[in-house]
PDB file of C-alpha atoms in Angstrom:
ATOM      1  CA  MET A 297      85.598  99.728  85.353  1.00 49.00           C
ATOM      2  CA  PRO A 298      88.032  99.280  88.241  1.00 53.00           C
ATOM      3  CA  SER A 299      91.105  97.191  87.860  1.00 47.00           C
ATOM      4  CA  ALA A 300      91.089  94.259  90.245  1.00 44.00           C
ATOM      5  CA  THR A 301      94.414  93.773  91.951  1.00 44.00           C
ATOM      6  CA  GLU A 302      95.861  92.679  95.285  1.00 44.00           C
ATOM      7  CA  GLU A 303      99.065  93.821  97.022  1.00 44.00           C
ATOM      8  CA  SER A 304     101.769  91.126  97.094  1.00 46.00           C
ATOM      9  CA  GLY A 305     105.514  91.455  96.933  1.00 53.00           C
ATOM     10  CA  ASP A 306     106.295  93.298  93.724  1.00 65.00           C
ATOM     11  CA  ASP A 307     102.679  93.906  92.699  1.00 83.00           C
ATOM     12  CA  PHE A 308      99.887  96.104  94.019  1.00 86.00           C
ATOM     13  CA  ARG A 309      96.703  94.093  93.667  1.00 86.00           C
ATOM     14  CA  LYS A 310      93.718  95.880  95.112  1.00 93.00           C
ATOM     15  CA  LYS A 311      90.716  97.233  93.264  1.00 91.00           C
ATOM     16  CA  THR A 312      91.625 100.691  92.022  1.00 91.00           C
ATOM     17  CA  PHE A 313      90.348 103.241  89.576  1.00 92.00           C
ATOM     18  CA  THR A 314      91.820 103.573  86.138  1.00 88.00           C
ATOM     19  CA  ALA A 315      91.877 107.004  84.521  1.00 87.00           C
ATOM     20  CA  ARG A 316      88.669 106.151  82.657  1.00 90.00           C
ATOM     21  CA  SER A 317      86.864 104.463  85.556  1.00 92.00           C
ATOM     22  CA  LEU A 318      87.710 107.369  87.875  1.00 93.00           C
ATOM     23  CA  VAL A 319      85.664 109.745  85.732  1.00 93.00           C
ATOM     24  CA  ALA A 320      82.719 107.328  85.744  1.00 92.00           C
ATOM     25  CA  GLY A 321      83.178 106.731  89.483  1.00 93.00           C
ATOM     26  CA  ILE A 322      83.103 110.452  90.221  1.00 94.00           C
ATOM     27  CA  ALA A 323      79.946 110.821  88.127  1.00 94.00           C
ATOM     28  CA  ARG A 324      78.235 107.946  90.010  1.00 93.00           C
ATOM     29  CA  PHE A 325      79.364 109.394  93.335  1.00 95.00           C
ATOM     30  CA  VAL A 326      78.030 112.859  92.500  1.00 95.00           C
ATOM     31  CA  GLN A 327      74.734 111.336  91.321  1.00 95.00           C
ATOM     32  CA  ASN A 328      74.553 109.384  94.605  1.00 95.00           C
ATOM     33  CA  ILE A 329      74.998 112.427  96.876  1.00 95.00           C
ATOM     34  CA  PRO A 330      71.319 113.511  96.884  1.00 96.00           C
ATOM     35  CA  ARG A 331      70.207 109.929  97.627  1.00 95.00           C
ATOM     36  CA  LEU A 332      72.791 109.669 100.400  1.00 95.00           C
ATOM     37  CA  VAL A 333      71.639 112.956 101.934  1.00 96.00           C
ATOM     38  CA  ARG A 334      68.009 111.785 101.801  1.00 96.00           C
ATOM     39  CA  ALA A 335      69.018 108.466 103.370  1.00 96.00           C
ATOM     40  CA  LYS A 336      70.775 110.233 106.244  1.00 94.00           C
ATOM     41  CA  ARG A 337      67.817 112.571 106.812  1.00 95.00           C
ATOM     42  CA  ALA A 338      65.198 109.806 106.619  1.00 95.00           C
ATOM     43  CA  ASP A 339      67.042 107.829 109.301  1.00 92.00           C
ATOM     44  CA  ARG A 340      65.586 104.515 108.095  1.00 96.00           C
ATOM     45  CA  VAL A 341      69.100 103.100 108.408  1.00 97.00           C
ATOM     46  CA  SER A 342      70.669 103.911 111.771  1.00 97.00           C
ATOM     47  CA  ASP A 343      74.228 105.209 111.897  1.00 97.00           C
ATOM     48  CA  ARG A 344      75.230 101.947 113.556  1.00 97.00           C
ATOM     49  CA  PHE A 345      73.678  99.867 110.774  1.00 98.00           C
ATOM     50  CA  ALA A 346      75.160 102.138 108.085  1.00 97.00           C
ATOM     51  CA  GLU A 347      78.651 101.645 109.528  1.00 98.00           C
ATOM     52  CA  LYS A 348      78.206  97.875 109.388  1.00 98.00           C
ATOM     53  CA  ILE A 349      77.162  98.150 105.736  1.00 98.00           C
ATOM     54  CA  MET A 350      80.180 100.298 104.956  1.00 97.00           C
ATOM     55  CA  LEU A 351      82.513  97.913 106.776  1.00 98.00           C
ATOM     56  CA  ALA A 352      81.087  94.995 104.762  1.00 98.00           C
ATOM     57  CA  VAL A 353      81.948  96.764 101.487  1.00 98.00           C
ATOM     58  CA  THR A 354      85.331  97.832 102.843  1.00 98.00           C
ATOM     59  CA  ALA A 355      86.153  94.256 103.865  1.00 97.00           C
ATOM     60  CA  VAL A 356      85.878  93.195 100.226  1.00 97.00           C
ATOM     61  CA  ASN A 357      87.884  96.129  98.820  1.00 97.00           C
ATOM     62  CA  ASP A 358      90.452  96.214 101.654  1.00 95.00           C
ATOM     63  CA  CYS A 359      90.984  99.981 101.798  1.00 96.00           C
ATOM     64  CA  GLN A 360      93.220 100.658 104.773  1.00 95.00           C
ATOM     65  CA  TYR A 361      91.945 104.219 105.249  1.00 96.00           C
ATOM     66  CA  CYS A 362      88.258 103.292 105.150  1.00 96.00           C
ATOM     67  CA  THR A 363      88.897 100.318 107.426  1.00 97.00           C
ATOM     68  CA  ARG A 364      90.446 102.532 110.104  1.00 97.00           C
ATOM     69  CA  TYR A 365      87.960 105.372 109.729  1.00 97.00           C
ATOM     70  CA  HIS A 366      84.799 103.273 109.661  1.00 98.00           C
ATOM     71  CA  THR A 367      86.055 100.996 112.424  1.00 98.00           C
ATOM     72  CA  ASP A 368      86.365 104.096 114.601  1.00 98.00           C
ATOM     73  CA  LEU A 369      82.931 105.367 113.540  1.00 98.00           C
ATOM     74  CA  ALA A 370      81.379 101.953 114.150  1.00 98.00           C
ATOM     75  CA  ARG A 371      82.872 101.893 117.652  1.00 98.00           C
ATOM     76  CA  GLU A 372      81.442 105.385 118.277  1.00 98.00           C
ATOM     77  CA  THR A 373      77.976 104.150 117.282  1.00 97.00           C
ATOM     78  CA  GLY A 374      78.225 101.228 119.693  1.00 97.00           C
ATOM     79  CA  VAL A 375      79.341  98.364 117.461  1.00 98.00           C
ATOM     80  CA  ASP A 376      81.526  96.023 119.529  1.00 97.00           C
ATOM     81  CA  ARG A 377      85.027  94.966 118.462  1.00 97.00           C
ATOM     82  CA  GLU A 378      84.041  91.349 117.866  1.00 98.00           C
ATOM     83  CA  THR A 379      81.296  92.339 115.420  1.00 98.00           C
ATOM     84  CA  ILE A 380      83.670  94.680 113.598  1.00 98.00           C
ATOM     85  CA  THR A 381      86.296  91.943 113.371  1.00 97.00           C
ATOM     86  CA  LEU A 382      83.784  89.423 112.028  1.00 98.00           C
ATOM     87  CA  ILE A 383      82.535  91.867 109.397  1.00 98.00           C
ATOM     88  CA  LEU A 384      86.093  92.713 108.331  1.00 98.00           C
ATOM     89  CA  GLU A 385      86.826  88.976 108.105  1.00 97.00           C
ATOM     90  CA  ARG A 386      83.765  88.772 105.816  1.00 96.00           C
ATOM     91  CA  ASP A 387      81.880  86.519 108.242  1.00 96.00           C
ATOM     92  CA  VAL A 388      78.686  88.573 108.291  1.00 96.00           C
ATOM     93  CA  ASP A 389      76.556  85.508 109.103  1.00 95.00           C
ATOM     94  CA  ALA A 390      78.208  85.387 112.518  1.00 96.00           C
ATOM     95  CA  ALA A 391      78.459  89.163 112.912  1.00 96.00           C
ATOM     96  CA  VAL A 392      74.839  90.304 112.692  1.00 96.00           C
ATOM     97  CA  ASP A 393      71.307  89.084 113.279  1.00 95.00           C
ATOM     98  CA  ASP A 394      68.760  88.179 110.621  1.00 96.00           C
ATOM     99  CA  THR A 395      67.424  91.736 110.403  1.00 97.00           C
ATOM    100  CA  GLU A 396      70.771  93.128 109.215  1.00 97.00           C
ATOM    101  CA  LEU A 397      72.127  90.088 107.380  1.00 97.00           C
ATOM    102  CA  PRO A 398      70.446  90.736 103.986  1.00 98.00           C
ATOM    103  CA  ALA A 399      71.952  94.227 103.846  1.00 98.00           C
ATOM    104  CA  LEU A 400      75.462  93.082 104.686  1.00 98.00           C
ATOM    105  CA  LEU A 401      75.318  90.193 102.232  1.00 97.00           C
ATOM    106  CA  PHE A 402      74.124  92.648  99.595  1.00 98.00           C
ATOM    107  CA  ALA A 403      76.955  95.054 100.497  1.00 98.00           C
ATOM    108  CA  GLN A 404      79.522  92.306 100.042  1.00 97.00           C
ATOM    109  CA  GLN A 405      77.987  91.280  96.719  1.00 97.00           C
ATOM    110  CA  TYR A 406      77.901  94.913  95.617  1.00 97.00           C
ATOM    111  CA  ALA A 407      81.654  95.178  96.167  1.00 97.00           C
ATOM    112  CA  GLU A 408      82.492  91.725  94.822  1.00 97.00           C
ATOM    113  CA  THR A 409      80.654  92.435  91.554  1.00 96.00           C
ATOM    114  CA  ASP A 410      82.147  95.924  91.097  1.00 94.00           C
ATOM    115  CA  GLU A 411      78.844  97.721  91.695  1.00 94.00           C
ATOM    116  CA  LYS A 412      76.816  95.283  89.587  1.00 96.00           C
ATOM    117  CA  PRO A 413      75.032  93.057  92.129  1.00 96.00           C
ATOM    118  CA  GLY A 414      72.318  92.084  89.662  1.00 96.00           C
ATOM    119  CA  ARG A 415      68.568  92.469  89.596  1.00 97.00           C
ATOM    120  CA  GLU A 416      67.923  89.464  91.850  1.00 97.00           C
ATOM    121  CA  ALA A 417      70.121  90.907  94.592  1.00 97.00           C
ATOM    122  CA  LEU A 418      68.341  94.260  94.391  1.00 97.00           C
ATOM    123  CA  GLU A 419      64.933  92.577  94.452  1.00 97.00           C
ATOM    124  CA  ALA A 420      65.945  90.500  97.482  1.00 97.00           C
ATOM    125  CA  LEU A 421      67.114  93.652  99.237  1.00 98.00           C
ATOM    126  CA  GLU A 422      63.796  95.387  98.496  1.00 98.00           C
ATOM    127  CA  ALA A 423      61.875  92.314  99.679  1.00 98.00           C
ATOM    128  CA  ALA A 424      63.778  92.384 102.968  1.00 98.00           C
ATOM    129  CA  TYR A 425      63.588  96.137 103.686  1.00 98.00           C
ATOM    130  CA  GLY A 426      61.143  97.794 101.314  1.00 97.00           C
ATOM    131  CA  ARG A 427      62.011 100.008  98.383  1.00 97.00           C
ATOM    132  CA  GLU A 428      63.005 103.172 100.280  1.00 97.00           C
ATOM    133  CA  THR A 429      65.227 101.491 102.879  1.00 98.00           C
ATOM    134  CA  ALA A 430      66.790  99.291 100.192  1.00 98.00           C
ATOM    135  CA  GLY A 431      67.593 102.463  98.246  1.00 97.00           C
ATOM    136  CA  ASP A 432      69.229 103.911 101.353  1.00 98.00           C
ATOM    137  CA  ILE A 433      71.366 100.781 101.764  1.00 98.00           C
ATOM    138  CA  VAL A 434      72.456 101.008  98.125  1.00 98.00           C
ATOM    139  CA  ALA A 435      73.354 104.688  98.621  1.00 97.00           C
ATOM    140  CA  PHE A 436      75.634 103.800 101.554  1.00 98.00           C
ATOM    141  CA  ALA A 437      77.226 100.948  99.577  1.00 98.00           C
ATOM    142  CA  ARG A 438      77.854 103.238  96.579  1.00 96.00           C
ATOM    143  CA  ALA A 439      79.433 105.938  98.707  1.00 97.00           C
ATOM    144  CA  ILE A 440      81.852 103.652 100.510  1.00 97.00           C
ATOM    145  CA  TYR A 441      82.735 101.742  97.341  1.00 97.00           C
ATOM    146  CA  PHE A 442      83.876 105.010  95.778  1.00 97.00           C
ATOM    147  CA  GLY A 443      85.857 105.870  98.911  1.00 96.00           C
ATOM    148  CA  ASN A 444      87.466 102.417  98.992  1.00 97.00           C
ATOM    149  CA  LEU A 445      88.658 102.619  95.413  1.00 96.00           C
ATOM    150  CA  LEU A 446      89.851 106.185  95.880  1.00 95.00           C
ATOM    151  CA  GLY A 447      91.947 105.129  98.896  1.00 94.00           C
ATOM    152  CA  ASN A 448      93.273 102.070  97.083  1.00 94.00           C
ATOM    153  CA  THR A 449      94.114 104.159  94.015  1.00 93.00           C
ATOM    154  CA  TYR A 450      96.083 106.560  96.198  1.00 93.00           C
ATOM    155  CA  ASP A 451      97.984 103.614  97.683  1.00 93.00           C
ATOM    156  CA  GLY A 452      98.521 102.171  94.193  1.00 91.00           C
ATOM    157  CA  VAL A 453     100.058 105.414  92.966  1.00 90.00           C
ATOM    158  CA  ARG A 454     102.297 105.595  96.044  1.00 90.00           C
ATOM    159  CA  PHE A 455     103.298 101.951  95.494  1.00 89.00           C
ATOM    160  CA  ALA A 456     104.148 102.586  91.822  1.00 87.00           C
ATOM    161  CA  LEU A 457     106.190 105.690  92.689  1.00 87.00           C
ATOM    162  CA  ALA A 458     108.071 103.786  95.399  1.00 84.00           C
ATOM    163  CA  ARG A 459     108.841 100.985  92.921  1.00 84.00           C
ATOM    164  CA  ARG A 460     110.141 103.493  90.381  1.00 79.00           C
ATOM    165  CA  ALA A 461     112.295 105.182  93.003  1.00 75.00           C
ATOM    166  CA  GLN A 462     113.596 101.797  94.119  1.00 76.00           C
ATOM    167  CA  ALA A 463     114.362 100.839  90.511  1.00 72.00           C
ATOM    168  CA  GLY A 464     116.147 104.182  90.052  1.00 73.00           C
ATOM    169  CA  ARG A 465     118.263 103.607  93.163  1.00 77.00           C
ATOM    170  CA  ARG A 466     119.030 100.062  92.016  1.00 78.00           C
ATOM    171  CA  GLY A 467     120.032 101.426  88.576  1.00 73.00           C
ATOM    172  CA  LEU A 468     122.353 103.979  90.183  1.00 76.00           C
ATOM    173  CA  ARG A 469     123.965 101.297  92.374  1.00 79.00           C
ATOM    174  CA  ASP A 470     124.460  99.069  89.324  1.00 77.00           C
ATOM    175  CA  ALA A 471     125.948 101.944  87.326  1.00 75.00           C
ATOM    176  CA  ARG A 472     128.240 102.898  90.216  1.00 81.00           C
ATOM    177  CA  SER A 473     129.345  99.272  90.506  1.00 80.00           C
ATOM    178  CA  ARG A 474     130.020  99.020  86.745  1.00 80.00           C
ATOM    179  CA  VAL A 475     131.977 102.260  86.768  1.00 78.00           C
ATOM    180  CA  GLY A 476     133.948 101.018  89.793  1.00 78.00           C
ATOM    181  CA  ARG A 477     134.786  97.741  88.040  1.00 80.00           C
ATOM    182  CA  ALA A 478     135.794  99.633  84.866  1.00 76.00           C
ATOM    183  CA  VAL A 479     138.059 101.951  86.869  1.00 76.00           C
ATOM    184  CA  GLU A 480     139.603  98.934  88.627  1.00 81.00           C
ATOM    185  CA  ARG A 481     140.306  97.238  85.268  1.00 79.00           C
ATOM    186  CA  LEU A 482     141.913 100.449  83.980  1.00 77.00           C
ATOM    187  CA  ARG A 483     144.156 100.603  87.049  1.00 78.00           C
ATOM    188  CA  GLU A 484     145.216  96.992  86.484  1.00 81.00           C
ATOM    189  CA  ARG A 485     146.093  97.700  82.845  1.00 83.00           C
ATOM    190  CA  CYS A 486     147.665 101.093  83.374  1.00 82.00           C
ATOM    191  CA  PRO A 487     149.353 101.172  86.742  1.00 70.00           C
ATOM    192  CA  VAL A 488     150.259 104.681  87.798  1.00 63.00           C
TER     193      VAL A 488
END
């Protein structure tokens, strides 16, 4: 299970993998690859629509790498900047029409519930698109969710290492200051 966090000041607080959830995430991702390949080949979900789905998941998880990459891909497929911005602001109601809205709402719920959108959400998705297309949408959501958490985990590790380095530098400055004060006190007591 991912750890839910968000970046603020001294803390990194975005959804990331833990050591245990990474193994499970990799297993789910590997299991999803055949479904994702079939979804791409079947072309029931256009590249343009798939990018919107992936941006909707990314908006929830806030992965900087996926945001940049899928924004570029969405632009290449013809999605306009305003639509991208609305999706990234999590305003999918204003971003897409009624034919795409159920998928993007599902994608957001998929990310918000850490890959557990619930039976009702899956049934609603199937009712809107049919079983095969709904399965394709889930495959895209699973793939990007994994990518989001992988990117956030990378950033979390970098953040933790930077904090440790900063703490180490602060410790050295404090030690140097203490040694300097001790030397100054010795000079005052034992003038040479």
